[in-house]
Amino acid sequence: MEIEESSSAKLTIPEVVDAYSRLAPLYGIWETLTEGRTGKLASELASVRSGEAVLEVGVGPGIMLESLARANSEGIIAGIDLTPAMLQRTRRRFRHRSLASPALFQADVRFLPFADGSFDMVFSSYLLDLLSIPNIEKALQEMRRVIRPSGRLMLVYLSQDKPWFNRIWGFFYWMVPMLLGGCRPIHVAAHLPSAGFAVVATRRITQWGIPAELILANRES
Amino acid sequence: MGYTMAISQELLNILVCPLCKAPVHLKADQSGLKCEKCRRVYPIKDDIPVMLIDEATIEPE
């Protein structure tokens, strides 16, 4: 039951919105448990400088966006998500911490509502794992479009590095994709060169048994 | 809280229609963002712009 690269995503876009609307109240706890250290490593790797224009695609409950905002108090912080419940949670998170409101939009990564070259960096964690291969390619193409020449792309996703994990996750993904938020391990690096990105750094990390891969890439002009 | 408080001019400058990528502007009544090319209006719900093609309405002019 190993997940093949060619396997299509099991959830359709409306199902993803539905699943994440249901998961929204719990997702913050899950994310803190499983993604905290991963997020810290991602922040270090992305090394956001204050004054930059940064976009997070798929903000979820806003944990990573908060970390990006704290590193970038002088710049632009924008975030999109398909799920209104997640955007509301992100907004509340910033309010409760008395942080300046980020610019939030309900939007689809395949059709980003931003002009070409708008951002110094685009960040995305555990989003590509949800998409079919053609949609991953479309997402990378759109992310490239909104990044300025030689700007950065930072990706975090479930790694295919651990075959045992692929088998266990694959079983549950096959049984109840919604329980896992529709994510499955994927191999993203292979798609980057053809999408116009050069990989700068790759890191692997396992936290609470969940293997993640982090990739920092530069947009080639 | 008015929407204008949540979005800066700086951001409006980089916002475009997700379909045709032409600039959008905030409607006078602040109910949505309108594409200057295809006339799609993206609604603003709970102070969050819904920049989804399927959720947009097309205004006659």
Short mmCIF file of N, CA, C and O in Angstrom, two decimals, chain A residues 76 82 87-88 91 95 103-108 111-115 118-119 142 145, chain B residues 1 3 6-7 10-11 14-18 21 45-53:
data_model
loop_
_atom_site.label_atom_id
_atom_site.label_comp_id
_atom_site.label_asym_id
_atom_site.label_seq_id
_atom_site.Cartn_x
_atom_site.Cartn_y
_atom_site.Cartn_z
N ILE A 76 5.39 43.12 4.48
CA ILE A 76 4.04 42.68 4.16
C ILE A 76 3.89 41.21 4.52
O ILE A 76 4.73 40.39 4.15
N LEU A 82 -8.12 28.06 1.59
CA LEU A 82 -9.41 27.79 0.94
C LEU A 82 -10.54 27.76 1.96
O LEU A 82 -11.69 27.91 1.61
N LEU A 87 -9.09 30.77 8.15
CA LEU A 87 -8.74 32.20 8.06
C LEU A 87 -9.21 32.94 9.31
O LEU A 87 -8.50 33.80 9.85
N GLN A 88 -10.42 32.58 9.78
CA GLN A 88 -10.95 33.22 11.00
C GLN A 88 -10.07 32.87 12.20
O GLN A 88 -9.80 33.72 13.05
N ARG A 91 -6.93 34.90 12.04
CA ARG A 91 -7.16 36.30 12.41
C ARG A 91 -7.29 36.44 13.93
O ARG A 91 -6.72 37.35 14.53
N ARG A 95 -5.05 38.59 16.68
CA ARG A 95 -5.71 39.55 17.58
C ARG A 95 -5.37 39.24 19.04
O ARG A 95 -5.03 40.14 19.80
N ALA A 103 -2.73 40.30 6.02
CA ALA A 103 -3.69 40.42 4.92
C ALA A 103 -4.14 39.02 4.54
O ALA A 103 -3.34 38.23 4.03
N LEU A 104 -5.39 38.70 4.83
CA LEU A 104 -5.89 37.34 4.59
C LEU A 104 -6.89 37.31 3.45
O LEU A 104 -7.74 38.20 3.34
N PHE A 105 -6.80 36.29 2.64
CA PHE A 105 -7.69 36.13 1.50
C PHE A 105 -8.13 34.68 1.39
O PHE A 105 -7.32 33.77 1.60
N GLN A 106 -9.40 34.47 1.03
CA GLN A 106 -9.82 33.12 0.69
C GLN A 106 -9.47 32.95 -0.78
O GLN A 106 -9.99 33.67 -1.65
N ALA A 107 -8.57 32.04 -1.07
CA ALA A 107 -8.09 31.91 -2.45
C ALA A 107 -7.57 30.50 -2.69
O ALA A 107 -7.34 29.73 -1.76
N ASP A 108 -7.40 30.20 -3.97
CA ASP A 108 -6.99 28.88 -4.44
C ASP A 108 -5.56 29.02 -4.98
O ASP A 108 -5.30 29.89 -5.82
N PHE A 111 -4.93 29.59 -8.58
CA PHE A 111 -5.35 30.87 -9.19
C PHE A 111 -5.07 31.98 -8.19
O PHE A 111 -5.99 32.52 -7.58
N LEU A 112 -3.81 32.30 -8.00
CA LEU A 112 -3.46 33.28 -6.97
C LEU A 112 -3.87 34.70 -7.39
O LEU A 112 -3.67 35.10 -8.54
N PRO A 113 -4.44 35.47 -6.44
CA PRO A 113 -4.92 36.82 -6.78
C PRO A 113 -3.86 37.90 -6.57
O PRO A 113 -4.14 38.95 -6.01
N PHE A 114 -2.63 37.61 -6.98
CA PHE A 114 -1.55 38.58 -6.79
C PHE A 114 -0.82 38.81 -8.12
O PHE A 114 -0.69 37.89 -8.92
N ALA A 115 -0.32 40.03 -8.27
CA ALA A 115 0.39 40.39 -9.50
C ALA A 115 1.72 39.64 -9.59
O ALA A 115 2.27 39.20 -8.57
N SER A 118 5.19 39.74 -6.96
CA SER A 118 4.78 40.54 -5.80
C SER A 118 5.55 40.24 -4.51
O SER A 118 5.60 41.08 -3.62
N PHE A 119 6.10 39.04 -4.41
CA PHE A 119 6.64 38.62 -3.11
C PHE A 119 8.13 38.25 -3.16
O PHE A 119 8.62 37.70 -4.13
N GLU A 142 2.02 28.85 -10.35
CA GLU A 142 1.43 30.08 -9.82
C GLU A 142 2.31 30.71 -8.75
O GLU A 142 2.47 31.93 -8.69
N ARG A 145 5.09 32.48 -10.38
CA ARG A 145 4.64 33.73 -11.01
C ARG A 145 4.63 34.90 -10.02
O ARG A 145 5.03 36.01 -10.37
N MET B 1 -15.61 46.60 12.36
CA MET B 1 -14.36 47.17 11.84
C MET B 1 -14.44 47.21 10.31
O MET B 1 -14.78 46.22 9.68
N TYR B 3 -13.42 47.31 6.39
CA TYR B 3 -12.44 46.51 5.67
C TYR B 3 -11.17 47.29 5.36
O TYR B 3 -10.07 46.76 5.39
N ALA B 6 -8.20 46.77 7.37
CA ALA B 6 -7.47 45.51 7.32
C ALA B 6 -6.60 45.37 6.07
O ALA B 6 -5.82 44.45 5.98
N ILE B 7 -6.74 46.28 5.12
CA ILE B 7 -5.98 46.15 3.89
C ILE B 7 -5.34 47.49 3.53
O ILE B 7 -5.98 48.53 3.57
N GLU B 10 -0.87 49.46 -0.22
CA GLU B 10 0.28 48.67 -0.69
C GLU B 10 -0.19 47.28 -1.18
O GLU B 10 0.25 46.78 -2.20
N LEU B 11 -1.14 46.71 -0.42
CA LEU B 11 -1.65 45.39 -0.81
C LEU B 11 -2.61 45.48 -1.98
O LEU B 11 -2.61 44.62 -2.86
N ILE B 14 -1.02 45.17 -5.29
CA ILE B 14 -0.55 43.88 -5.82
C ILE B 14 -1.69 42.88 -6.02
O ILE B 14 -1.47 41.80 -6.56
N LEU B 15 -2.90 43.25 -5.58
CA LEU B 15 -4.03 42.32 -5.76
C LEU B 15 -4.51 42.34 -7.20
O LEU B 15 -4.64 43.41 -7.80
N VAL B 16 -4.76 41.16 -7.75
CA VAL B 16 -5.29 41.07 -9.11
C VAL B 16 -6.44 40.05 -9.15
O VAL B 16 -6.64 39.30 -8.19
N CYS B 17 -7.13 40.05 -10.25
CA CYS B 17 -8.18 39.06 -10.49
C CYS B 17 -7.49 37.69 -10.62
O CYS B 17 -6.54 37.56 -11.40
N PRO B 18 -7.95 36.69 -9.87
CA PRO B 18 -7.29 35.38 -9.96
C PRO B 18 -7.43 34.73 -11.33
O PRO B 18 -6.63 33.87 -11.70
N LYS B 21 -5.92 38.16 -14.10
CA LYS B 21 -4.72 38.80 -13.55
C LYS B 21 -4.67 40.31 -13.79
O LYS B 21 -3.60 40.92 -13.70
N LYS B 45 -16.35 38.81 2.69
CA LYS B 45 -17.21 38.21 3.73
C LYS B 45 -16.46 38.21 5.05
O LYS B 45 -15.33 37.72 5.13
N ASP B 46 -17.11 38.74 6.07
CA ASP B 46 -16.47 38.85 7.40
C ASP B 46 -15.09 39.50 7.29
O ASP B 46 -14.12 39.03 7.90
N ASP B 47 -15.02 40.54 6.51
CA ASP B 47 -13.76 41.31 6.34
C ASP B 47 -12.68 40.55 5.57
O ASP B 47 -11.54 40.99 5.53
N ILE B 48 -13.01 39.39 5.01
CA ILE B 48 -12.00 38.63 4.26
C ILE B 48 -12.43 38.55 2.79
O ILE B 48 -13.51 38.03 2.48
N PRO B 49 -11.62 39.08 1.87
CA PRO B 49 -11.96 38.99 0.45
C PRO B 49 -11.96 37.54 -0.03
O PRO B 49 -11.02 36.79 0.27
N VAL B 50 -13.02 37.18 -0.72
CA VAL B 50 -13.14 35.82 -1.26
C VAL B 50 -12.70 35.88 -2.72
O VAL B 50 -13.48 36.19 -3.61
N MET B 51 -11.43 35.57 -2.95
CA MET B 51 -10.85 35.71 -4.28
C MET B 51 -10.94 34.39 -5.06
O MET B 51 -9.95 33.90 -5.61
N LEU B 52 -12.15 33.81 -5.05
CA LEU B 52 -12.39 32.55 -5.75
C LEU B 52 -13.24 32.83 -6.98
O LEU B 52 -14.28 33.49 -6.88
N ILE B 53 -12.80 32.30 -8.11
CA ILE B 53 -13.48 32.57 -9.38
C ILE B 53 -14.96 32.15 -9.32
O ILE B 53 -15.85 32.88 -9.75
#
